[in-house]
PDB file of C-alpha atoms in Angstrom:
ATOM      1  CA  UNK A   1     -31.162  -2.186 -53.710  1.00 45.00           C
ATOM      2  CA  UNK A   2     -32.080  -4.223 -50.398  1.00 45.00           C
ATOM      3  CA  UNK A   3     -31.510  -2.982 -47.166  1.00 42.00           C
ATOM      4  CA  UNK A   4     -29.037  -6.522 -46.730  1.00 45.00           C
ATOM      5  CA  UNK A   5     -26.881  -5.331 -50.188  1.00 45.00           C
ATOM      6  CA  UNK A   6     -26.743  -1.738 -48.558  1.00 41.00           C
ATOM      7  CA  UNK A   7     -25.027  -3.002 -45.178  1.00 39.00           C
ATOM      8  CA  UNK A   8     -22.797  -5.108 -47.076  1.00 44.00           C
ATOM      9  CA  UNK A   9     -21.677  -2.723 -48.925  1.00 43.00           C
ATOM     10  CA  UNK A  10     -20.956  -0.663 -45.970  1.00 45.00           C
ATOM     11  CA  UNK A  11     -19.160  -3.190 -44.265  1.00 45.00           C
ATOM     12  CA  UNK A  12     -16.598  -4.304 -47.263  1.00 48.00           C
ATOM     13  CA  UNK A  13     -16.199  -0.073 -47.336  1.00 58.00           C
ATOM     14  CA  UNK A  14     -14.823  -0.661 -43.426  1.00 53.00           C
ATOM     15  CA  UNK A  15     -10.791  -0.981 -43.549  1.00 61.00           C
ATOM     16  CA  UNK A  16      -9.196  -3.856 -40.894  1.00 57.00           C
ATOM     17  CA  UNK A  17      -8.894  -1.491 -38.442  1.00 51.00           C
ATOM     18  CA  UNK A  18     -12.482  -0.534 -38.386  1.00 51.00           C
ATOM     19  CA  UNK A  19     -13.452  -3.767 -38.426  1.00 55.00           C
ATOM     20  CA  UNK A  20     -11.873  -4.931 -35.219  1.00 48.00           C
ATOM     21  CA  UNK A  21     -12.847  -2.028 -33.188  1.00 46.00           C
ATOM     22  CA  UNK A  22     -16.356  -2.646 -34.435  1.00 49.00           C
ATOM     23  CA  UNK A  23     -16.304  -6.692 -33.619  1.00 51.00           C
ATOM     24  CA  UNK A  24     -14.859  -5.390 -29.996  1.00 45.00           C
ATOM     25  CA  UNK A  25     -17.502  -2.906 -29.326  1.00 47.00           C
ATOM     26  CA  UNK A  26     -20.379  -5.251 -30.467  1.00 48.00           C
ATOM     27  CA  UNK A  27     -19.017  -8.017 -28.162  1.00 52.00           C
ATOM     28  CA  UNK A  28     -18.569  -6.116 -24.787  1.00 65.00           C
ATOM     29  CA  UNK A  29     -14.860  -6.484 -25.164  1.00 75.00           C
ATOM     30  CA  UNK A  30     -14.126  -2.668 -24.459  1.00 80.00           C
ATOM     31  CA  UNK A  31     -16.120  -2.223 -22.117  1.00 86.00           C
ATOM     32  CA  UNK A  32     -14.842  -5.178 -20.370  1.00 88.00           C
ATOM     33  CA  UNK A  33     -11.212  -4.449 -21.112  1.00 90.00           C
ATOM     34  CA  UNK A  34     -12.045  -0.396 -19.389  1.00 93.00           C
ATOM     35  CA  UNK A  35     -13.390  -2.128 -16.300  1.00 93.00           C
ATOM     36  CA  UNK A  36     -10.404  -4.464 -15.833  1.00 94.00           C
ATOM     37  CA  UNK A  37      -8.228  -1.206 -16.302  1.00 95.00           C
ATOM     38  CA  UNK A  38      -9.906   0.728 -13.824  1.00 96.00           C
ATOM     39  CA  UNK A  39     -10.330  -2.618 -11.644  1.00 96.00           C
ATOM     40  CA  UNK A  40      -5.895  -3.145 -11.727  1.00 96.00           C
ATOM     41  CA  UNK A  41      -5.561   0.717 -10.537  1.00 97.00           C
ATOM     42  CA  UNK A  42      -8.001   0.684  -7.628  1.00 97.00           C
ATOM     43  CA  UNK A  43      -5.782  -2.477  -6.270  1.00 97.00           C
ATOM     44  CA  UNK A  44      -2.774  -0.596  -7.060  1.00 97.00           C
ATOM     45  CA  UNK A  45      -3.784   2.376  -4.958  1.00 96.00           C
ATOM     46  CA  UNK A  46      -5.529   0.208  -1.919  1.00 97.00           C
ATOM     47  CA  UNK A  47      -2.267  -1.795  -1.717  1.00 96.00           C
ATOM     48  CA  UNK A  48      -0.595   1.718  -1.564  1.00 95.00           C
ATOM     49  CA  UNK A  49      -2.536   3.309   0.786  1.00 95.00           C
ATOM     50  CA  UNK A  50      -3.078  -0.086   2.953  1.00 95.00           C
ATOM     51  CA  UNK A  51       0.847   0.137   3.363  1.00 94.00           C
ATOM     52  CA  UNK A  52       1.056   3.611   4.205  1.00 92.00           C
ATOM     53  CA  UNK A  53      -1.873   3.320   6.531  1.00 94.00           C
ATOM     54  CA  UNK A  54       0.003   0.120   8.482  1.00 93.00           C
ATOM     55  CA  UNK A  55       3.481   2.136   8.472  1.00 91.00           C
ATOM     56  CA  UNK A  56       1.876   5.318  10.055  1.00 90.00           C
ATOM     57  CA  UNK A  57      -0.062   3.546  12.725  1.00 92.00           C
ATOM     58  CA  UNK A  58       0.833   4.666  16.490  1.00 89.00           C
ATOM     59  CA  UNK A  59       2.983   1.295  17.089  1.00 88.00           C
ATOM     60  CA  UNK A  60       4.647   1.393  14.060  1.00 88.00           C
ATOM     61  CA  UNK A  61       5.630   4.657  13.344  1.00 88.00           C
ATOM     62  CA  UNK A  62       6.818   5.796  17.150  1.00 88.00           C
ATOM     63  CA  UNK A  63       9.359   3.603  17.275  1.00 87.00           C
ATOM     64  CA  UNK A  64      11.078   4.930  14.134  1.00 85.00           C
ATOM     65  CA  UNK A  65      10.795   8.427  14.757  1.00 85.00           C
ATOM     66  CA  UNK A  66      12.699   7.802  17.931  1.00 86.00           C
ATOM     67  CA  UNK A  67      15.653   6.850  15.982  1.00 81.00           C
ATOM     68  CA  UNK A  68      15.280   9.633  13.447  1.00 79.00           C
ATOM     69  CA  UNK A  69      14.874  11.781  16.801  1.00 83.00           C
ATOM     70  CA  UNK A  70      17.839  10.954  18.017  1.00 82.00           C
ATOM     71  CA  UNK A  71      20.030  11.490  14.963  1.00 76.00           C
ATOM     72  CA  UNK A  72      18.584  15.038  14.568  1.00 76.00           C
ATOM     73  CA  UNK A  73      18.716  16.547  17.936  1.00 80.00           C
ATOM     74  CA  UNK A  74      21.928  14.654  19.236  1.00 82.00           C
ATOM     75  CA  UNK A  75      20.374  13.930  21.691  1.00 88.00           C
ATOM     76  CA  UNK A  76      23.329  12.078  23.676  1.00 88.00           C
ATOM     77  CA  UNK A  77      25.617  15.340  23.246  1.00 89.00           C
ATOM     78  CA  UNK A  78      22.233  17.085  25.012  1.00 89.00           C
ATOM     79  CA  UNK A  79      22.515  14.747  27.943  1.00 91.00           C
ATOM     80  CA  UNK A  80      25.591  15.153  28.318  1.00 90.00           C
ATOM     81  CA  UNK A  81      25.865  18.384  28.489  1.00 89.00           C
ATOM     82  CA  UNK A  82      22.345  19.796  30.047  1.00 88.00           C
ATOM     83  CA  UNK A  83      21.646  16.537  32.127  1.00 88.00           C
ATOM     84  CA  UNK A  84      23.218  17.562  35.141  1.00 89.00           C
ATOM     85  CA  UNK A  85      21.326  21.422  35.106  1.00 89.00           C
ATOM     86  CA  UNK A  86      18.472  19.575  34.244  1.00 89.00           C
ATOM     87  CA  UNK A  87      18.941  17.470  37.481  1.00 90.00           C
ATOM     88  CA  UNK A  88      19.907  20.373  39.700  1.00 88.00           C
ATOM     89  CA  UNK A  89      16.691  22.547  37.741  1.00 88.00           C
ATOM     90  CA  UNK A  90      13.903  19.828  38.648  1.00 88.00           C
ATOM     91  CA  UNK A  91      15.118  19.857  42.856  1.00 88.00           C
ATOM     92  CA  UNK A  92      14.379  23.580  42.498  1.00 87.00           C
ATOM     93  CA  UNK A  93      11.671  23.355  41.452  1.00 83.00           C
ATOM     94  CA  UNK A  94       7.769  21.290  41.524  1.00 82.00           C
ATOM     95  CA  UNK A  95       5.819  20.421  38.071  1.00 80.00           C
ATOM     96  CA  UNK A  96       6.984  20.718  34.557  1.00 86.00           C
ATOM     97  CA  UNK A  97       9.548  21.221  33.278  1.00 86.00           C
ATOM     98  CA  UNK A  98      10.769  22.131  29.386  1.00 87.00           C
ATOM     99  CA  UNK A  99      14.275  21.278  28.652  1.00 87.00           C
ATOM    100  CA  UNK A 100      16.400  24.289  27.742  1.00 85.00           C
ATOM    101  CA  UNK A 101      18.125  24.444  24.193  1.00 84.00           C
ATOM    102  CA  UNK A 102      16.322  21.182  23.328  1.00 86.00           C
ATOM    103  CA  UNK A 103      14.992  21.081  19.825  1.00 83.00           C
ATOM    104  CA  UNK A 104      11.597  19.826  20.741  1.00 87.00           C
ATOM    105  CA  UNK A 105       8.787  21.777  22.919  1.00 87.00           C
ATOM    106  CA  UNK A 106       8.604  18.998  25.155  1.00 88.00           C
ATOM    107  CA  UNK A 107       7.755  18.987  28.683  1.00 89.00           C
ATOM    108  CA  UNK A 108       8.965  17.065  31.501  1.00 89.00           C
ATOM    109  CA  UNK A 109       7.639  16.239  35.341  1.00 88.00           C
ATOM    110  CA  UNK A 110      10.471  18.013  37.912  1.00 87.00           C
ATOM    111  CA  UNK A 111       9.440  14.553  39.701  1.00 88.00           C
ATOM    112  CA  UNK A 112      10.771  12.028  36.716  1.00 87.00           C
ATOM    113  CA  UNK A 113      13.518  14.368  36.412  1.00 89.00           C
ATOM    114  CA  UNK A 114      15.741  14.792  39.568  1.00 88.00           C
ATOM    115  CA  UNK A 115      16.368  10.585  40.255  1.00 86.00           C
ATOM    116  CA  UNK A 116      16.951   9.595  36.590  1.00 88.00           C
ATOM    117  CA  UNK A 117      19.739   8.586  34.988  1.00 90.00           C
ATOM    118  CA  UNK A 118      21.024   9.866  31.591  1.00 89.00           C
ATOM    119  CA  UNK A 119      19.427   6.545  30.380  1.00 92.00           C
ATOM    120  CA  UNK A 120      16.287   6.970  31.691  1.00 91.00           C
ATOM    121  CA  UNK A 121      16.579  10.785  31.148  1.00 92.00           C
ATOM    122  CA  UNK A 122      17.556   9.744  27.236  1.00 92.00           C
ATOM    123  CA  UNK A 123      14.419   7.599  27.340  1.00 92.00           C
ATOM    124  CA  UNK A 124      12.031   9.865  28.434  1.00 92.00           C
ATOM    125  CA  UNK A 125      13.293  12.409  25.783  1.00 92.00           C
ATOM    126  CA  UNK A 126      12.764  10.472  22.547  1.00 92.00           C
ATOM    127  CA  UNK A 127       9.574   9.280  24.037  1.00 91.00           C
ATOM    128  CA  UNK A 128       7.612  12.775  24.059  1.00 91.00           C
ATOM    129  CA  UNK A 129       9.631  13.877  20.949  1.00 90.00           C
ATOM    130  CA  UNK A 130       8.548  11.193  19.136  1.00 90.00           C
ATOM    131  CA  UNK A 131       4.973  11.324  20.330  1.00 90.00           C
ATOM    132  CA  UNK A 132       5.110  15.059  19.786  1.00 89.00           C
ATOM    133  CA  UNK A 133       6.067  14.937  16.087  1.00 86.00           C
ATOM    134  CA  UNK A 134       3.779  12.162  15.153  1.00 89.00           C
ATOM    135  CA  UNK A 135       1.195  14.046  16.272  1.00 86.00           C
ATOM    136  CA  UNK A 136       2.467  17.461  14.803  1.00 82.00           C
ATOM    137  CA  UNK A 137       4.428  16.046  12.379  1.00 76.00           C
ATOM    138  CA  UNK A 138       7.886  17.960  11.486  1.00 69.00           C
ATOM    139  CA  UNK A 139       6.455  21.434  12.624  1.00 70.00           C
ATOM    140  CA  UNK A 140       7.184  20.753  16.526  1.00 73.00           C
ATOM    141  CA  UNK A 141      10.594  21.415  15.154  1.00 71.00           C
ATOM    142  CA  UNK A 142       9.724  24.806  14.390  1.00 63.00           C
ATOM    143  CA  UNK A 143       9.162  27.172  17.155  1.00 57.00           C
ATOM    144  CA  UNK A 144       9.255  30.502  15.090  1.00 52.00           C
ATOM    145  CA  UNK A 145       6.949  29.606  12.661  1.00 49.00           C
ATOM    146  CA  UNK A 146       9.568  31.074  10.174  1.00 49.00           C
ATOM    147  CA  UNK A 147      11.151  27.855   9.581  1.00 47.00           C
ATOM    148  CA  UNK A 148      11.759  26.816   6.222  1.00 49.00           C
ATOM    149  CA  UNK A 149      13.410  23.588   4.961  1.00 46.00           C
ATOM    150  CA  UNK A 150      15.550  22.813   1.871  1.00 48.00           C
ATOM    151  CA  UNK A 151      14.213  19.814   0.484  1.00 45.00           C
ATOM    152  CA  UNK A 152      17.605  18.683  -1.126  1.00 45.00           C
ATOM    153  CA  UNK A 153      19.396  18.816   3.088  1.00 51.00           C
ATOM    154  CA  UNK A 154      19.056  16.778   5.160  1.00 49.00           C
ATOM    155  CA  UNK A 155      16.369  18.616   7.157  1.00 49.00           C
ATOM    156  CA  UNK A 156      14.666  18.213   3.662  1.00 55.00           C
ATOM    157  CA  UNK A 157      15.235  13.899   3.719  1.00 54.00           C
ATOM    158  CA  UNK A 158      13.830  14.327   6.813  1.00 52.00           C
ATOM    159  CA  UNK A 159      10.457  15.852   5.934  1.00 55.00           C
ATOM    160  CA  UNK A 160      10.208  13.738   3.141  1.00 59.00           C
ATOM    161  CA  UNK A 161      11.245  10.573   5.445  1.00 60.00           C
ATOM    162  CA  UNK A 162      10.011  10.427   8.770  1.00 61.00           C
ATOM    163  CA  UNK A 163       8.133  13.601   8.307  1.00 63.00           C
ATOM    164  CA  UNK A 164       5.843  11.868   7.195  1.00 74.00           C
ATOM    165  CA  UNK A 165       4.840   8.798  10.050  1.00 81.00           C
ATOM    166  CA  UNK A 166       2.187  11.249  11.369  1.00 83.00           C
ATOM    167  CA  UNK A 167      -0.948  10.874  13.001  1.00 86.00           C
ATOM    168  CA  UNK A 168      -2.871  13.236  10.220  1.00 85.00           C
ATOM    169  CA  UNK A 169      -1.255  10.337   7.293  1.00 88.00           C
ATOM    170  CA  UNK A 170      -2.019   7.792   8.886  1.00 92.00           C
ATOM    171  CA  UNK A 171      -5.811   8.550   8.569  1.00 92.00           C
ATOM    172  CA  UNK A 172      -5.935  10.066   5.056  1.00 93.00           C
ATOM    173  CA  UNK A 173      -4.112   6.950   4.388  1.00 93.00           C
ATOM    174  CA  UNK A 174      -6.900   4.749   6.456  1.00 95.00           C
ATOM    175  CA  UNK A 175      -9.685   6.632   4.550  1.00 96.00           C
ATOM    176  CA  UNK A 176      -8.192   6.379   1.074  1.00 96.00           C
ATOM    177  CA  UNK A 177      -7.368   2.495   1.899  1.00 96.00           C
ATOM    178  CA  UNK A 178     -11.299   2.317   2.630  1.00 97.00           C
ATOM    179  CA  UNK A 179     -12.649   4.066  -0.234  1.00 97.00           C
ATOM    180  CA  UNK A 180     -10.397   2.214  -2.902  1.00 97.00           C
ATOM    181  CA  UNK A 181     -11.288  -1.099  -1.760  1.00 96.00           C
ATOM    182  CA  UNK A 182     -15.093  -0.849  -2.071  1.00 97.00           C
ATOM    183  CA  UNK A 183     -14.080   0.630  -5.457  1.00 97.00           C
ATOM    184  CA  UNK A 184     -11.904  -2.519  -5.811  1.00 97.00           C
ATOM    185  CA  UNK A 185     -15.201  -4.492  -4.536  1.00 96.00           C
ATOM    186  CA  UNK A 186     -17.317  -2.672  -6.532  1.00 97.00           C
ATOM    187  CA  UNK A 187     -15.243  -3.000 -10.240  1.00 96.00           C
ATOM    188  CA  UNK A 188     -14.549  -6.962  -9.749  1.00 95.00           C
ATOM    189  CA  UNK A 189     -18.209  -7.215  -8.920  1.00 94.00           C
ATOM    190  CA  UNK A 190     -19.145  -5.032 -12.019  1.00 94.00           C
ATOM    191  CA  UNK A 191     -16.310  -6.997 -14.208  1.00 93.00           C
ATOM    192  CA  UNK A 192     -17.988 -10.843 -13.209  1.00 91.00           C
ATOM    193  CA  UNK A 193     -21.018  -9.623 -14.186  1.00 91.00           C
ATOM    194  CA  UNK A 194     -19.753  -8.662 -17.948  1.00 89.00           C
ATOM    195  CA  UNK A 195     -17.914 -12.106 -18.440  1.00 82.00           C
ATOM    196  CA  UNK A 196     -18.962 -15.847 -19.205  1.00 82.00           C
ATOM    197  CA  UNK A 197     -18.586 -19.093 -17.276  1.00 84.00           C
ATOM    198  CA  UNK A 198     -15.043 -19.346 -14.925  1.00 82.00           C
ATOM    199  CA  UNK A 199     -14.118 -15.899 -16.702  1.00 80.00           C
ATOM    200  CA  UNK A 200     -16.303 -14.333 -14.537  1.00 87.00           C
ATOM    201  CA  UNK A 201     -14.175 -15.511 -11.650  1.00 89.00           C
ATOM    202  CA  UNK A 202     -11.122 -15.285 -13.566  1.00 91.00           C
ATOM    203  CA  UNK A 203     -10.883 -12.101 -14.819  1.00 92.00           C
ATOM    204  CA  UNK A 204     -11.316 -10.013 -11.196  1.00 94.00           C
ATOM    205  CA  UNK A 205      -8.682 -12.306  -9.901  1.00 94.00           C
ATOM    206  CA  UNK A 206      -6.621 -11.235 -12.753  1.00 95.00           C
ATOM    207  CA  UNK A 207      -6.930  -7.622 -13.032  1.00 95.00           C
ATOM    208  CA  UNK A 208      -5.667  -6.860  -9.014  1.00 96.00           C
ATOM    209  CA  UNK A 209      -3.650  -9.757  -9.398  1.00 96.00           C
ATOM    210  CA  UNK A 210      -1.891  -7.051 -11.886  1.00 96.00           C
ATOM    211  CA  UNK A 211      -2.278  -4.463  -9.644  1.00 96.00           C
ATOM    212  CA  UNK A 212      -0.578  -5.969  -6.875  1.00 96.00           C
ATOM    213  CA  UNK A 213       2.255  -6.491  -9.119  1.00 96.00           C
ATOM    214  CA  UNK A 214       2.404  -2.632  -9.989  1.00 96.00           C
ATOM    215  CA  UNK A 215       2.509  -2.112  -6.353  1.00 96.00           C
ATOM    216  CA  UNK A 216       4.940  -4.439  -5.228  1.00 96.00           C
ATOM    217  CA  UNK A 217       7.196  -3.385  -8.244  1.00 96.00           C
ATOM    218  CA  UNK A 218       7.190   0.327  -7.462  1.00 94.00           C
ATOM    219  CA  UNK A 219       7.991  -0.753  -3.748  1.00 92.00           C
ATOM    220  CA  UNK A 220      10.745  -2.683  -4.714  1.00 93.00           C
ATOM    221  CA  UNK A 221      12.095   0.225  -6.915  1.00 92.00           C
ATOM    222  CA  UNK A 222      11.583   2.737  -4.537  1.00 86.00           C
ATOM    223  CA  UNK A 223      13.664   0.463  -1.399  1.00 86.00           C
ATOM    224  CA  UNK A 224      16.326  -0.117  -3.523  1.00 86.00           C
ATOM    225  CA  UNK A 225      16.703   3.405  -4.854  1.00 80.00           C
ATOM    226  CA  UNK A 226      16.360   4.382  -0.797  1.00 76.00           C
ATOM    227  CA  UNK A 227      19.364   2.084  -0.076  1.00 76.00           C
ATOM    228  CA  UNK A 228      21.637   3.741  -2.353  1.00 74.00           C
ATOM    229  CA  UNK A 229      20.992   7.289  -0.767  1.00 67.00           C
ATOM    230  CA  UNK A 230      23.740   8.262   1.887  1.00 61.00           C
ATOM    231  CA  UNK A 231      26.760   6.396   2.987  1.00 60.00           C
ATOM    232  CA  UNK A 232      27.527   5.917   6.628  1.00 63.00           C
ATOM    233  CA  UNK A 233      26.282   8.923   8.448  1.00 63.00           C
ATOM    234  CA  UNK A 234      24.138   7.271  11.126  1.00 61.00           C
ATOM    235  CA  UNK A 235      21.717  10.321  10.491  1.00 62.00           C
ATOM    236  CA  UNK A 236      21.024   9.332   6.436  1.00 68.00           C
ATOM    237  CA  UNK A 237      21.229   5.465   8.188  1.00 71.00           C
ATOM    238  CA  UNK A 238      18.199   6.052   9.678  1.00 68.00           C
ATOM    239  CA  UNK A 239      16.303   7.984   7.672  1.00 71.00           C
ATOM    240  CA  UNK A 240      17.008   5.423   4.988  1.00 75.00           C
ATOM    241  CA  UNK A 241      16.028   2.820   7.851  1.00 76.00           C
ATOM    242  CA  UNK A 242      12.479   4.132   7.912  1.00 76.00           C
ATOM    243  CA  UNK A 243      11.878   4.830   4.091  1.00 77.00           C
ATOM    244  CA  UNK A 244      12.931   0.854   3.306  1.00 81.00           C
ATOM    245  CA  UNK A 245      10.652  -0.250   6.131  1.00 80.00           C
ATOM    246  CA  UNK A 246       7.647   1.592   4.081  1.00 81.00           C
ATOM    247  CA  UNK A 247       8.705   0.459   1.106  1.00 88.00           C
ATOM    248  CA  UNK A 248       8.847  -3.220   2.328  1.00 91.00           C
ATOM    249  CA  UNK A 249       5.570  -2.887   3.572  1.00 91.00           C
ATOM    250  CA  UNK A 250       4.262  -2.100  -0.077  1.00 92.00           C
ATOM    251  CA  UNK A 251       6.298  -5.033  -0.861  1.00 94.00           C
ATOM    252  CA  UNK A 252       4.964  -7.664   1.123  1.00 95.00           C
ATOM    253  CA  UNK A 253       1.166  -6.344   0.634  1.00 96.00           C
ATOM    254  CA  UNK A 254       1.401  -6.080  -3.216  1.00 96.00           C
ATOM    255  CA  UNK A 255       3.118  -9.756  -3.269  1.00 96.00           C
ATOM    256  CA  UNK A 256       0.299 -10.802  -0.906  1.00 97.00           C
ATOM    257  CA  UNK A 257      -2.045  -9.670  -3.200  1.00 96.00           C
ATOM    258  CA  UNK A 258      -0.826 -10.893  -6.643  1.00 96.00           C
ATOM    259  CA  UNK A 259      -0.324 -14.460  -4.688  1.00 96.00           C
ATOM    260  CA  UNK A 260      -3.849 -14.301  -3.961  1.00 95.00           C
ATOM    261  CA  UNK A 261      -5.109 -13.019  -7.039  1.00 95.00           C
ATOM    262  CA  UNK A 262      -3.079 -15.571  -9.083  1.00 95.00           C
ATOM    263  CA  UNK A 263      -4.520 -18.460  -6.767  1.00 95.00           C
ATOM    264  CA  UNK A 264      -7.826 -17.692  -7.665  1.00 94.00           C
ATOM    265  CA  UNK A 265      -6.740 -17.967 -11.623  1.00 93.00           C
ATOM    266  CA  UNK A 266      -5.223 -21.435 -10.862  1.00 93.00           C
ATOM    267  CA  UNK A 267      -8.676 -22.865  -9.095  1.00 92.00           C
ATOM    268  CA  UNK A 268     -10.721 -20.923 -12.090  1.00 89.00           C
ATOM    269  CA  UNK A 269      -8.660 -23.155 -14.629  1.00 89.00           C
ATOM    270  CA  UNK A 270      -8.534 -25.883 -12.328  1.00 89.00           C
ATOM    271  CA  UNK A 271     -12.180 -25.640 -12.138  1.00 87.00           C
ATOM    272  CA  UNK A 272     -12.591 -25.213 -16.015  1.00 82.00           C
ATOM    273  CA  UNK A 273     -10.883 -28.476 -16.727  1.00 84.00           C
ATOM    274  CA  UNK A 274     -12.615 -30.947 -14.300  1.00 80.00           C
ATOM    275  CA  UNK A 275     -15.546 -29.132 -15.913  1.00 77.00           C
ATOM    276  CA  UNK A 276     -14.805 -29.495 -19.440  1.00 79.00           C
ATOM    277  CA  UNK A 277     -13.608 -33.002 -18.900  1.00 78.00           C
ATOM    278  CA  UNK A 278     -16.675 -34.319 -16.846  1.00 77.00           C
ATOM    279  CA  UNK A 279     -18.810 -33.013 -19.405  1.00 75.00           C
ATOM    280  CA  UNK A 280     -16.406 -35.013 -22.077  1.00 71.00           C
ATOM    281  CA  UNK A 281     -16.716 -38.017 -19.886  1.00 64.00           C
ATOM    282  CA  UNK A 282     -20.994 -37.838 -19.856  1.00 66.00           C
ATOM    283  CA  UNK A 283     -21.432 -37.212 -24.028  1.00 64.00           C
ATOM    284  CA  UNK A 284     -18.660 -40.424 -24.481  1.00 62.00           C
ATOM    285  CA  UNK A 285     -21.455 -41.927 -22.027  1.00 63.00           C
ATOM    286  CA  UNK A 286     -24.096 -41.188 -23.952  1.00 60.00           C
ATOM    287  CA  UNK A 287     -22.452 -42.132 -27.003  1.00 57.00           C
ATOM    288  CA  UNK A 288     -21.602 -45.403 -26.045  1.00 57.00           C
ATOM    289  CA  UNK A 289     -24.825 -46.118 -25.184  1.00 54.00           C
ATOM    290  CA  UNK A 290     -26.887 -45.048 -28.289  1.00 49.00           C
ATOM    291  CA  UNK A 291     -25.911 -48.507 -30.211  1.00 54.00           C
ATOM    292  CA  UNK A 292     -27.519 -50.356 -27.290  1.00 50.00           C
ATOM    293  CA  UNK A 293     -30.677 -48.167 -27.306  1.00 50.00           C
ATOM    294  CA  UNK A 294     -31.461 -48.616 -31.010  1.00 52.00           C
ATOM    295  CA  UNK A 295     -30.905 -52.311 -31.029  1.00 45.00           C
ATOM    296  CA  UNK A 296     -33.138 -52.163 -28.322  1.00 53.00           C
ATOM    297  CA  UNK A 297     -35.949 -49.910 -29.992  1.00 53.00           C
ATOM    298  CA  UNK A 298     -35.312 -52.719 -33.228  1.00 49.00           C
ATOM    299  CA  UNK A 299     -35.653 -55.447 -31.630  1.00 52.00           C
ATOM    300  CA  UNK A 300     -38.839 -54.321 -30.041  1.00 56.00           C
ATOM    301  CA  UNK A 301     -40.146 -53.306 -33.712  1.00 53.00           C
ATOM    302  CA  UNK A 302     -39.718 -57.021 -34.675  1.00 50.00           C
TER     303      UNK A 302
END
């Protein structure tokens, strides 16, 4: 029996199945199709990260907490209250000052203290909180150390909200946001290199194209779902306030992306055709023109 008969026999022994997982490994396709996997989830998780690393930053994130600030520590029943002693407390006395029976470990100059207004008194509050629990995050609330939080009150929305716009996030997010787009670099260069012709330039584009769209999806999911939390406390308000605007964020970047990505798809087809059809164009050419040419070559026989 010849070596030829033997594999032929082997491969009418091979059901469908076999046979198509067989063609697809001999032609690259897997590994091609694994790449383009892995290629979709490191642009899901850099669009992710990217977002979380813009909402966290300094300028972004201070502003919010000053809301949520507010909201938790009242502060405008504080002011009321304490802004007077306050007052009368910085003329006695030169330096800092901490607030009494304020939630935060803030401190305040005697100096800033005796002249302002409850505006400006109001002002300089949420400014320190704020920048005190970005850097800190939620644990400048707690003073004991003892403190623990129930995630389903609204301490807990809190912590799981604007706990979370913190200095320490915002560079695990900036690191993560790094390492996943070389990754992302890395994969679409490894993926051209496994295709043919435009594919090469169309498949990358593709494959985060996709992942943008997973990422923009789950944002959209996850700011709608945040808008139906709460009713009208102003408290839920604006913890729901700063949830949407990280959502949105993950939005706009994963709708950036899949734009960009599906660009790239349109000039690799676009590309393709004029291709294809200026190639068409030169063998009609060439066509035409063989008649000529062997009348030519005839006529100088004769």
């Amino acid at each position: 029996m010849s070596t030829s008969d033997t594999f032929g026999e082997g491969s009418a022994e091979l059901s469908p199945r076999e046979r198509v997982f067989a063609r697809v490994g001999g032609t690259g396709e897997g590994r091609r199709s694994l790449v383009a996997v892995l290629l979709a989830l490191a642009a899901f998780g850099m669009v992710l990260s990217t977002s979380a690393w813009q909402v966290t930053a300094e300028s972004t994130a201070v502003p919010m907490l000053r809301a949520a600030v507010a909201s938790l520590t009242d502060i405008d029943a504080f002011i009321a209250e304490h802004g007077a002693e306050l007052r009368e407390e910085a003329a006695r006395t030169e330096g800092p000052l901490e607030p009494e029976g304020y939630a935060l470990p803030i401190v305040l100059e005697a100096r800033e203290v005796r002249t302002a207004t409850d505006v400006e008194l109001r002002t300089m509050l949420l400014d320190r909180s704020a920048a005190l629990v970005y850097a800190e995050g939620l644990g400048a609330f707690d003073r004991t150390g003892d403190q623990r939080v129930d995630r389903l009150s609204m301490m807990g929305l809190l912590e799981l909200g604007a706990g979370q716009l913190s200095g320490s996030l915002h560079a695990r997010a900036g690191l993560a946001a790094g390492v996943l787009a070389v990754a992302t670099a890395l994969l679409a260069a490894l993926l051209a290199s496994l295709g043919d012709g435009w594919g090469r330039m169309r498949a990358p584009a593709a494959a985060i194209a996709l992942g943008g769209v997973g990422a923009a999806a789950l944002s959209l999911a996850c700011w709608a779902l945040a808008g139906q939390v709460g009713g009208s406390d102003p408290f839920v308000a604006d913890l729901r306030t700063i949830a949407q605007a990280g959502f949105s964020a993950g939005t706009r970047n994963g709708a950036i992306v899949t734009a960009a990505g599906l660009a790239v798809v349109a000039a690799s087809w676009a590309l393709e055709f004029g291709e294809r059809r200026a190639l068409g164009e030169a063998e009609a050419s060439e066509t035409d023109g063989l008649p000529a040419a062997c009348l030519d070559e005839e006529r100088d026989a004769g």
